PDB file of C-alpha atoms and ligand atoms in Angstrom:
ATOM      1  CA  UNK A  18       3.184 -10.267  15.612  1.00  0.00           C
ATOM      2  CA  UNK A  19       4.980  -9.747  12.535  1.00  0.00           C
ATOM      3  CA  UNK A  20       4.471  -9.815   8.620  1.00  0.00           C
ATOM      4  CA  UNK A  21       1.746 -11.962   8.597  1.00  0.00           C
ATOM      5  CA  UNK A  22      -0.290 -13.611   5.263  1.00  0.00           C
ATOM      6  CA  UNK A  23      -4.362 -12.850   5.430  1.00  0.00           C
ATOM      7  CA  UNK A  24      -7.087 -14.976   4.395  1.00  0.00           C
ATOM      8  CA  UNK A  25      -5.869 -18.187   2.558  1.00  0.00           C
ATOM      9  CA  UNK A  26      -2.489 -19.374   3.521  1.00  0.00           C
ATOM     10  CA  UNK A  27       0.995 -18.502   1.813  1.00  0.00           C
ATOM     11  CA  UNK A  28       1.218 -18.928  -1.801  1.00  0.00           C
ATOM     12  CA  UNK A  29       4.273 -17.223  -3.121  1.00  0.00           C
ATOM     13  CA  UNK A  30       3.698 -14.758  -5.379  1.00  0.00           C
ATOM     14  CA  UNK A  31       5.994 -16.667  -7.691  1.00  0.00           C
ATOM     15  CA  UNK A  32       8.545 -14.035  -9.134  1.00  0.00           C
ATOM     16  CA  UNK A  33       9.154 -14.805 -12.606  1.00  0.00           C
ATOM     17  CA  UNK A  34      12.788 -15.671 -12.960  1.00  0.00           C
ATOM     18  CA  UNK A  35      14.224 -13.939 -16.381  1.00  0.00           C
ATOM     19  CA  UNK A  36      15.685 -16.529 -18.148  1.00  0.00           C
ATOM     20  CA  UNK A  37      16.959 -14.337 -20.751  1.00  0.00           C
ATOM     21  CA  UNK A  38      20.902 -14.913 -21.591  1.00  0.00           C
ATOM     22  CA  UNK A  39      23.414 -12.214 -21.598  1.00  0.00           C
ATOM     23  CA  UNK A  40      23.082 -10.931 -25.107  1.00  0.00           C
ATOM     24  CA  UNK A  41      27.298 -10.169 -25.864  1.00  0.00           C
ATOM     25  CA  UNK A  42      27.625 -10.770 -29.918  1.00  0.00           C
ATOM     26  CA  UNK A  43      23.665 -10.271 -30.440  1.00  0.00           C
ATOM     27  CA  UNK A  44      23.943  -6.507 -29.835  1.00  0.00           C
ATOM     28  CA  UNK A  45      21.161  -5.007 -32.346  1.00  0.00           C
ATOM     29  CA  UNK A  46      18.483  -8.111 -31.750  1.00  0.00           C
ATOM     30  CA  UNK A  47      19.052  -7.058 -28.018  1.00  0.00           C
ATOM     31  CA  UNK A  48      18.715  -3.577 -28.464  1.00  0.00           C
ATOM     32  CA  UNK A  49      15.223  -3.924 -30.867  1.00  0.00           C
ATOM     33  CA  UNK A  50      14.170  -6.148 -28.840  1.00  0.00           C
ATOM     34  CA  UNK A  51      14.986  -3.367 -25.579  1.00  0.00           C
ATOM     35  CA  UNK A  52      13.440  -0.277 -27.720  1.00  0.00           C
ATOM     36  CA  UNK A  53      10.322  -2.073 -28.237  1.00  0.00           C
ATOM     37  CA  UNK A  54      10.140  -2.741 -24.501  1.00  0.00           C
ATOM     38  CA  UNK A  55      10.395   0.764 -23.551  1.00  0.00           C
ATOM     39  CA  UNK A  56       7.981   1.991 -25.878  1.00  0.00           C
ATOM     40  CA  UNK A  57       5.529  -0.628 -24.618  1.00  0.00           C
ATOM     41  CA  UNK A  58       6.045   0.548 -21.289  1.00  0.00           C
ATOM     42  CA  UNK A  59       5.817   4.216 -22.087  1.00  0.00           C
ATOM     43  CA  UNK A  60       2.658   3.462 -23.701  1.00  0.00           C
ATOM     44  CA  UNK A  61       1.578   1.547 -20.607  1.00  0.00           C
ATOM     45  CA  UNK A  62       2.853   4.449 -18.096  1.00  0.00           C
ATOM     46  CA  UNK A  63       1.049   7.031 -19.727  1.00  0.00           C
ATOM     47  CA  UNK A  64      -2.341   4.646 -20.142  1.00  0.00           C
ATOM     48  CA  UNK A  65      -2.285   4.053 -16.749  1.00  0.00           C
ATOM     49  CA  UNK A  66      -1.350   7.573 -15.325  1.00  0.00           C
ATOM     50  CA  UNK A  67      -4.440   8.880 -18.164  1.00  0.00           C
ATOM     51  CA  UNK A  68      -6.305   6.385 -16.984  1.00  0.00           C
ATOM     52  CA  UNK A  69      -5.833   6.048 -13.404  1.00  0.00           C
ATOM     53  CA  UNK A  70      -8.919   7.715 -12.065  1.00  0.00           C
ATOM     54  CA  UNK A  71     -11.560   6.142 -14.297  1.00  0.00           C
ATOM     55  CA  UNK A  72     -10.244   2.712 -15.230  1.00  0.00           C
ATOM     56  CA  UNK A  73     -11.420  -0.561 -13.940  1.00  0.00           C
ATOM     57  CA  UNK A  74     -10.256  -2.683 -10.851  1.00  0.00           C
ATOM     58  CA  UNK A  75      -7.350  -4.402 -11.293  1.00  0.00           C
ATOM     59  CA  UNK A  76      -7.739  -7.718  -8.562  1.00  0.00           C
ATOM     60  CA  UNK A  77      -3.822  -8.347  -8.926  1.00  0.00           C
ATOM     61  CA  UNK A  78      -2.817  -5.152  -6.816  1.00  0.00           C
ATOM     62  CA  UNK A  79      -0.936  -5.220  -3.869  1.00  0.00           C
ATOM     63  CA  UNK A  80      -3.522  -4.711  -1.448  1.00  0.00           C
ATOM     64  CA  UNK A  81      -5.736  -6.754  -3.183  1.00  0.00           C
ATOM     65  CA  UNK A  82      -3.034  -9.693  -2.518  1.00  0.00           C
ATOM     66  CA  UNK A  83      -2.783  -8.688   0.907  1.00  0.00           C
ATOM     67  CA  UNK A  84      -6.479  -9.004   1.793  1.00  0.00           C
ATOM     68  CA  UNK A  85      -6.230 -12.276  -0.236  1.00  0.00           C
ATOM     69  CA  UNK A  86      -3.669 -13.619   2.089  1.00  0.00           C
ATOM     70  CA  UNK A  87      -1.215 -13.608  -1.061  1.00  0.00           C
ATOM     71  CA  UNK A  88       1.117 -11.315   0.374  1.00  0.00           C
ATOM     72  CA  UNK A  89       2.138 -10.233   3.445  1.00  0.00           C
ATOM     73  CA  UNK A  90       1.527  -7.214   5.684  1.00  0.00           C
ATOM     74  CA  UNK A  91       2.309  -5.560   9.261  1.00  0.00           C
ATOM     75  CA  UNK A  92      -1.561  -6.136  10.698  1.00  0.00           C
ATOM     76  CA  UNK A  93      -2.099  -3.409  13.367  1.00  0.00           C
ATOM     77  CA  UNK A  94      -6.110  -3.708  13.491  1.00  0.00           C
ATOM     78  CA  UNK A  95      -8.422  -6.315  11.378  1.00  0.00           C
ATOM     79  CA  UNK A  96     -12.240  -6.817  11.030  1.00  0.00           C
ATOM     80  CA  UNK A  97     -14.666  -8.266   8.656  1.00  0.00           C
ATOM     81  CA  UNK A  98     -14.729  -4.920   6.436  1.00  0.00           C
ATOM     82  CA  UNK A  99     -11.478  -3.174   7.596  1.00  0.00           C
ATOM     83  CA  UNK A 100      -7.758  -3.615   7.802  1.00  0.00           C
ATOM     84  CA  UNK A 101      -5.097  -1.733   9.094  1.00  0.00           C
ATOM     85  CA  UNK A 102      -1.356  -1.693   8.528  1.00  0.00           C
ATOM     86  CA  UNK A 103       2.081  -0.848   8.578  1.00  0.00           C
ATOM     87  CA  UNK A 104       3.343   1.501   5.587  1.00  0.00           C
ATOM     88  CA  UNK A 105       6.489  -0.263   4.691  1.00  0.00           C
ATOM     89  CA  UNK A 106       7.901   2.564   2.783  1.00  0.00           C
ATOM     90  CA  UNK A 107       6.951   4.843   5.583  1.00  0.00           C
ATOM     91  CA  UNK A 108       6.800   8.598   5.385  1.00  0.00           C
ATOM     92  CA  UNK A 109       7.177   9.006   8.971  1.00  0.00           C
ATOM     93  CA  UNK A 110       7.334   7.040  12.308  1.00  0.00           C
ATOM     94  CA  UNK A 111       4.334   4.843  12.452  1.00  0.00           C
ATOM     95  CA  UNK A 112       2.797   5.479   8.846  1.00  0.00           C
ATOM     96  CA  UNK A 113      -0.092   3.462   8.830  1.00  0.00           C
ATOM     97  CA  UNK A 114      -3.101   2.405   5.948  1.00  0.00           C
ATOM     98  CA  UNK A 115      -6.518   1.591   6.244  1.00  0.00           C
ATOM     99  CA  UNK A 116      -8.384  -0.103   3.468  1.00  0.00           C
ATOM    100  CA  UNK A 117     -11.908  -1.640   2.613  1.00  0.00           C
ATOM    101  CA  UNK A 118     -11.821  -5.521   2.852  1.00  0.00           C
ATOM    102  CA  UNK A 119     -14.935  -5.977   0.595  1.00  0.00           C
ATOM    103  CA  UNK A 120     -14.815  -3.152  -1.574  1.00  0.00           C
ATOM    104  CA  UNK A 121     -13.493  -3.319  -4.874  1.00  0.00           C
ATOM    105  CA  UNK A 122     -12.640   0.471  -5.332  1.00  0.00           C
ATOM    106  CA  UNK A 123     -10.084   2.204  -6.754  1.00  0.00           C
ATOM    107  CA  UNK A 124     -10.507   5.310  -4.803  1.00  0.00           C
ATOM    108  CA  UNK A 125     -13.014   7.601  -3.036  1.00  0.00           C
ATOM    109  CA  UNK A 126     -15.257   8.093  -6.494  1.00  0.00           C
ATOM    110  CA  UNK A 127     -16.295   4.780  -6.195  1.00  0.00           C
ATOM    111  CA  UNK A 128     -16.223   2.839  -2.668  1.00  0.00           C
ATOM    112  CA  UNK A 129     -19.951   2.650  -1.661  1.00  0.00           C
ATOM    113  CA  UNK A 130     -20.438   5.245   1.571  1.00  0.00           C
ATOM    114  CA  UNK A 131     -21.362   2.010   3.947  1.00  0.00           C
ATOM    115  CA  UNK A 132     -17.538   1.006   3.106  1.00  0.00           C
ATOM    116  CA  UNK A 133     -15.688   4.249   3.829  1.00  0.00           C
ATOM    117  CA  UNK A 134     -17.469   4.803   6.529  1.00  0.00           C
ATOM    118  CA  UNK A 135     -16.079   1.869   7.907  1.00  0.00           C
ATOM    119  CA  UNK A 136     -12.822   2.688   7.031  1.00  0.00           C
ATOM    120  CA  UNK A 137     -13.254   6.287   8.469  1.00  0.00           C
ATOM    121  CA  UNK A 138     -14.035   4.962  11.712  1.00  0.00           C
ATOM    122  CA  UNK A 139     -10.824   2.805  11.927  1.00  0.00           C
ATOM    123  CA  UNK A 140      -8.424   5.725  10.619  1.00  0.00           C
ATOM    124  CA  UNK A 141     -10.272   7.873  14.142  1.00  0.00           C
ATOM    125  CA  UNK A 142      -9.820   5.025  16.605  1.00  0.00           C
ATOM    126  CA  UNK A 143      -5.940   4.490  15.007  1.00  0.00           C
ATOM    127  CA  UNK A 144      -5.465   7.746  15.112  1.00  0.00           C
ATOM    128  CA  UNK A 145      -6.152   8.279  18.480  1.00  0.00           C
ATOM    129  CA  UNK A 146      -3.707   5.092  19.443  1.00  0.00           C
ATOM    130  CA  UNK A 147      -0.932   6.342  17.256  1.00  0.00           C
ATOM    131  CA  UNK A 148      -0.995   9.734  18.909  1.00  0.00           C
ATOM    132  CA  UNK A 149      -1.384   7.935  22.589  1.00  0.00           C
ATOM    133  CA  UNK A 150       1.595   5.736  21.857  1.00  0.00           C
ATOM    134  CA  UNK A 151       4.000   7.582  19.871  1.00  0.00           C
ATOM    135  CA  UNK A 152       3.084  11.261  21.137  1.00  0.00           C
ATOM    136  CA  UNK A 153       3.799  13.406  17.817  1.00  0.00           C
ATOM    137  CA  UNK A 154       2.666  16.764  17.258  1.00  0.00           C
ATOM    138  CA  UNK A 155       0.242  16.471  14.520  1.00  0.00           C
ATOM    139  CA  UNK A 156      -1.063  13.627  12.218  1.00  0.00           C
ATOM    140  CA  UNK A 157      -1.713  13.993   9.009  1.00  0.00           C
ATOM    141  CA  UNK A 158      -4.345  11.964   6.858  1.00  0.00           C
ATOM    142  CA  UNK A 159      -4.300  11.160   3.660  1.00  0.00           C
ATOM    143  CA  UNK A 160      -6.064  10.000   0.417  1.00  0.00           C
ATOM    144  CA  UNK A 161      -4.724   9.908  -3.166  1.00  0.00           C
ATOM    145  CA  UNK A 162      -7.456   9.217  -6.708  1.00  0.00           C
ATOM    146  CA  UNK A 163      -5.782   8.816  -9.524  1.00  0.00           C
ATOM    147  CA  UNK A 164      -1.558   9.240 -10.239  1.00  0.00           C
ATOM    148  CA  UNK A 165      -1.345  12.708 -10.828  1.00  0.00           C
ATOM    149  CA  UNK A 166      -2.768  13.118  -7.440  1.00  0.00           C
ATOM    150  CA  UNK A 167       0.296  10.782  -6.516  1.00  0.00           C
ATOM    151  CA  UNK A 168      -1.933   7.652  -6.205  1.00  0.00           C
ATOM    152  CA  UNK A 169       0.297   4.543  -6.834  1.00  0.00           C
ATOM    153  CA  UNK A 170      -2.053   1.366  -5.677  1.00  0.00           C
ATOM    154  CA  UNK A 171      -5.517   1.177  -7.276  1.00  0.00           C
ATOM    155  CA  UNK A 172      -7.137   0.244  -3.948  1.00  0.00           C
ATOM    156  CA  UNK A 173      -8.787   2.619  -2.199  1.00  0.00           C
ATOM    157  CA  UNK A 174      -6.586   3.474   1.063  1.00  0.00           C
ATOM    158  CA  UNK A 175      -6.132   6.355   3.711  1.00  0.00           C
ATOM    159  CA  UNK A 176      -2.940   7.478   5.099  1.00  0.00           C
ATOM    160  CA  UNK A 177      -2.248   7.963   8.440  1.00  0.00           C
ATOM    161  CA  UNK A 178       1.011   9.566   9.003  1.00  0.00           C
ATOM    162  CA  UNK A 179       2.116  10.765  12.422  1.00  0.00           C
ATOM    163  CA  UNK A 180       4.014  13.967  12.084  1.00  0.00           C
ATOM    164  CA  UNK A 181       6.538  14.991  14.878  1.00  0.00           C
ATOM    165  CA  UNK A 182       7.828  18.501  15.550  1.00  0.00           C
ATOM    166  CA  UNK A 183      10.673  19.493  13.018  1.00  0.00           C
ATOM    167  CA  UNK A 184      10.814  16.295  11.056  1.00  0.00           C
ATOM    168  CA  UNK A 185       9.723  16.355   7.358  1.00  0.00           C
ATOM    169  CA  UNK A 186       8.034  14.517   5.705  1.00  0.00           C
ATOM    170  CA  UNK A 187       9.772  11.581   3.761  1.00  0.00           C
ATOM    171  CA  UNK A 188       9.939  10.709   0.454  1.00  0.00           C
ATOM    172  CA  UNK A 189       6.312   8.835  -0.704  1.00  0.00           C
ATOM    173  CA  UNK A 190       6.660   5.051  -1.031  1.00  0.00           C
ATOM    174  CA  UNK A 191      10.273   5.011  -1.630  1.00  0.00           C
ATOM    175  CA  UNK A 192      12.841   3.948   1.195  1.00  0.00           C
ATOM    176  CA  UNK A 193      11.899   0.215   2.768  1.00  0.00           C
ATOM    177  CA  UNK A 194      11.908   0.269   6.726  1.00  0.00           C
ATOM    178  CA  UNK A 195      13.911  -1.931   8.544  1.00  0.00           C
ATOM    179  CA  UNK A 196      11.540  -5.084   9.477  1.00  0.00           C
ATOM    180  CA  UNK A 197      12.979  -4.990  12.969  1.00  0.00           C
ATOM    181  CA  UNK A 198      11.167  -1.847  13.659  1.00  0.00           C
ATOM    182  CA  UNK A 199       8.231  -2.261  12.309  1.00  0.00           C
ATOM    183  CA  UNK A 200       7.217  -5.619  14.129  1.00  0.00           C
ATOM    184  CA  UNK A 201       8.554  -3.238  17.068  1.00  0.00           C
ATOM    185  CA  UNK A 202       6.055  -0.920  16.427  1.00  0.00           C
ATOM    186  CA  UNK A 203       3.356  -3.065  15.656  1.00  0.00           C
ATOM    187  CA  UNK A 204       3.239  -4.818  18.732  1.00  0.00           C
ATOM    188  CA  UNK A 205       3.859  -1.524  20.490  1.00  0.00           C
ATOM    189  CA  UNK A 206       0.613  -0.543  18.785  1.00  0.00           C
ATOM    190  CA  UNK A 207      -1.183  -3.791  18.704  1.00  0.00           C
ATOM    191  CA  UNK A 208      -1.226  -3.668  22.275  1.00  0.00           C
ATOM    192  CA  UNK A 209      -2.876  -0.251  22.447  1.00  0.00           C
ATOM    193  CA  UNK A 210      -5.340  -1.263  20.110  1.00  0.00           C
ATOM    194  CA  UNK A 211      -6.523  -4.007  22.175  1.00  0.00           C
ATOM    195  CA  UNK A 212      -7.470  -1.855  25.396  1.00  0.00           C
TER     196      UNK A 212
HETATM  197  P1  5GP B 319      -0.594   5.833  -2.686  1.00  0.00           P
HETATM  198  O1  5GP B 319       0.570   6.442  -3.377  1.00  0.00           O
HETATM  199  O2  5GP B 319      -1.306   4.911  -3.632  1.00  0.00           O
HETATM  200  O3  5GP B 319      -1.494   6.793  -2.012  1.00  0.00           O
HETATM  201  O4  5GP B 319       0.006   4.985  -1.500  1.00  0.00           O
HETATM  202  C1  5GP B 319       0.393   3.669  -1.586  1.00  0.00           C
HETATM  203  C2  5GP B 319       1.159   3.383  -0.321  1.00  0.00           C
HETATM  204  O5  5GP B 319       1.346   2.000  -0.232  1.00  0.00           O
HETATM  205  C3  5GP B 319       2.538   4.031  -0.272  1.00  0.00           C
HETATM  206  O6  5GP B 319       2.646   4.817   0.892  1.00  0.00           O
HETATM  207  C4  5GP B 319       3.493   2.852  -0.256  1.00  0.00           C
HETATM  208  O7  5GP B 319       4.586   3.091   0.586  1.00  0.00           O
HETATM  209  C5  5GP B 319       2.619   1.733   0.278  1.00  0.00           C
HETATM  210  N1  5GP B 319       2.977   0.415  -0.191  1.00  0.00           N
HETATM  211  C6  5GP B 319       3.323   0.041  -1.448  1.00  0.00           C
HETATM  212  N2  5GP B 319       3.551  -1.290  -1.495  1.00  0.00           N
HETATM  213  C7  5GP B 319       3.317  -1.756  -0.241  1.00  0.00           C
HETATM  214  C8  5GP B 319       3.383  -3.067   0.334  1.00  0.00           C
HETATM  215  O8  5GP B 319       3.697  -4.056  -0.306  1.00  0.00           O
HETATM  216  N3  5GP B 319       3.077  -3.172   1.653  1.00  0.00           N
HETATM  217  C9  5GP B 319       2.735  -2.085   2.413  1.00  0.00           C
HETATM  218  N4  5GP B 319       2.456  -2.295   3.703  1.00  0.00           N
HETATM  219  N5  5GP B 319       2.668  -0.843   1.899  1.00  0.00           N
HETATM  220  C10 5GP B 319       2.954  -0.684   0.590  1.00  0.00           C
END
């Protein structure tokens, strides 16, 4: 159990170290140099949220590396076509994702229907395991195309977000859960999973 790597074995994703030296004494090279940045990305912000639900497949996303094996995840279910995991910026107790292995789609305008309906099958059988195993009152599923819909990875993926009786929903993809609970829960579900 645990964070495991998929398909090839652990390359690092290599984090570029900034190099850059504290800029004291070159104040206005430093501050051209930080204006053109920001207009850059504001430029590539707005591209990409213009953009989002017609542009092309971009291989270096994160679930792209995870299906890769270049970055980790919290497996709960895997298959040839399929893959299920841990949210680790959950929304609620036992957010979970399914996505396509093979197909390289954005979002639901263009996975093929032999694809999502493998995916669809998945999200019903974890469904039915997260409700046996955690026992909330309602799940929720869910499936974002393009940013203004609130989309923020270009890989076709559906939610599935338990939601228990007087809890709100949290914040989307913003506070990191504590790894201890999620390999908790993982085997917890794992083990349903396997019945
Ligand atoms: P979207 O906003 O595109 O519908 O959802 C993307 C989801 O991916 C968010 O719920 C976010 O928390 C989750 N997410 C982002 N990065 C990672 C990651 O590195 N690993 C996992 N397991 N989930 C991620």
């Amino acid at each position: 159990s645990g964070q495991v790597w998929h398909g090839r074995s652990g390359q690092d994703g290599g984090k570029a170290q900034d190099s850059g030296e504290c800029p004291f004494g070159q104040v206005s090279g430093f501050s051209r140099r930080a204006e053109t940045g920001m207009v850059r990305l504001f430029a590539h912000c707005n591209r990409r949220t213009l953009m989002s639900l017609h542009g092309d497949y971009d291989d270096q996303n994160i679930f792209a590396k995870i299906i890769r094996g270049e970055a980790p995840c919290y497996t709960l279910y895997e298959d040839d076509d399929v893959l299920a995991f841990l949210d680790v910026f959950p929304q609620s107790f036992g957010h979970s994702l399914v996505i396509p292995k093979k197909a390289a789609a954005r979002n639901l305008l263009e996975i093929d229907t032999d694809s999502l309906a493998k995916v669809m099958a998945v999200v019903q059988r974890l469904t039915r395991v997260l409700v046996e195993e955690l026992q909330p009152a309602g799940v929720q599923v869910a499936q974002f195309n393009g940013a203004p819909a609130g989309q923020t990875v270009f890989h076709i993926h559906m939610h599935v977000i338990p939601r228990f009786a007087g809890e709100s929903l949290g914040i989307h993809a913003s506070a990191k859960a504590d790894p201890a609970e999620l390999e908790q829960l993982q085997a917890r579900l794992r083990a349903r999973l396997a019945d």
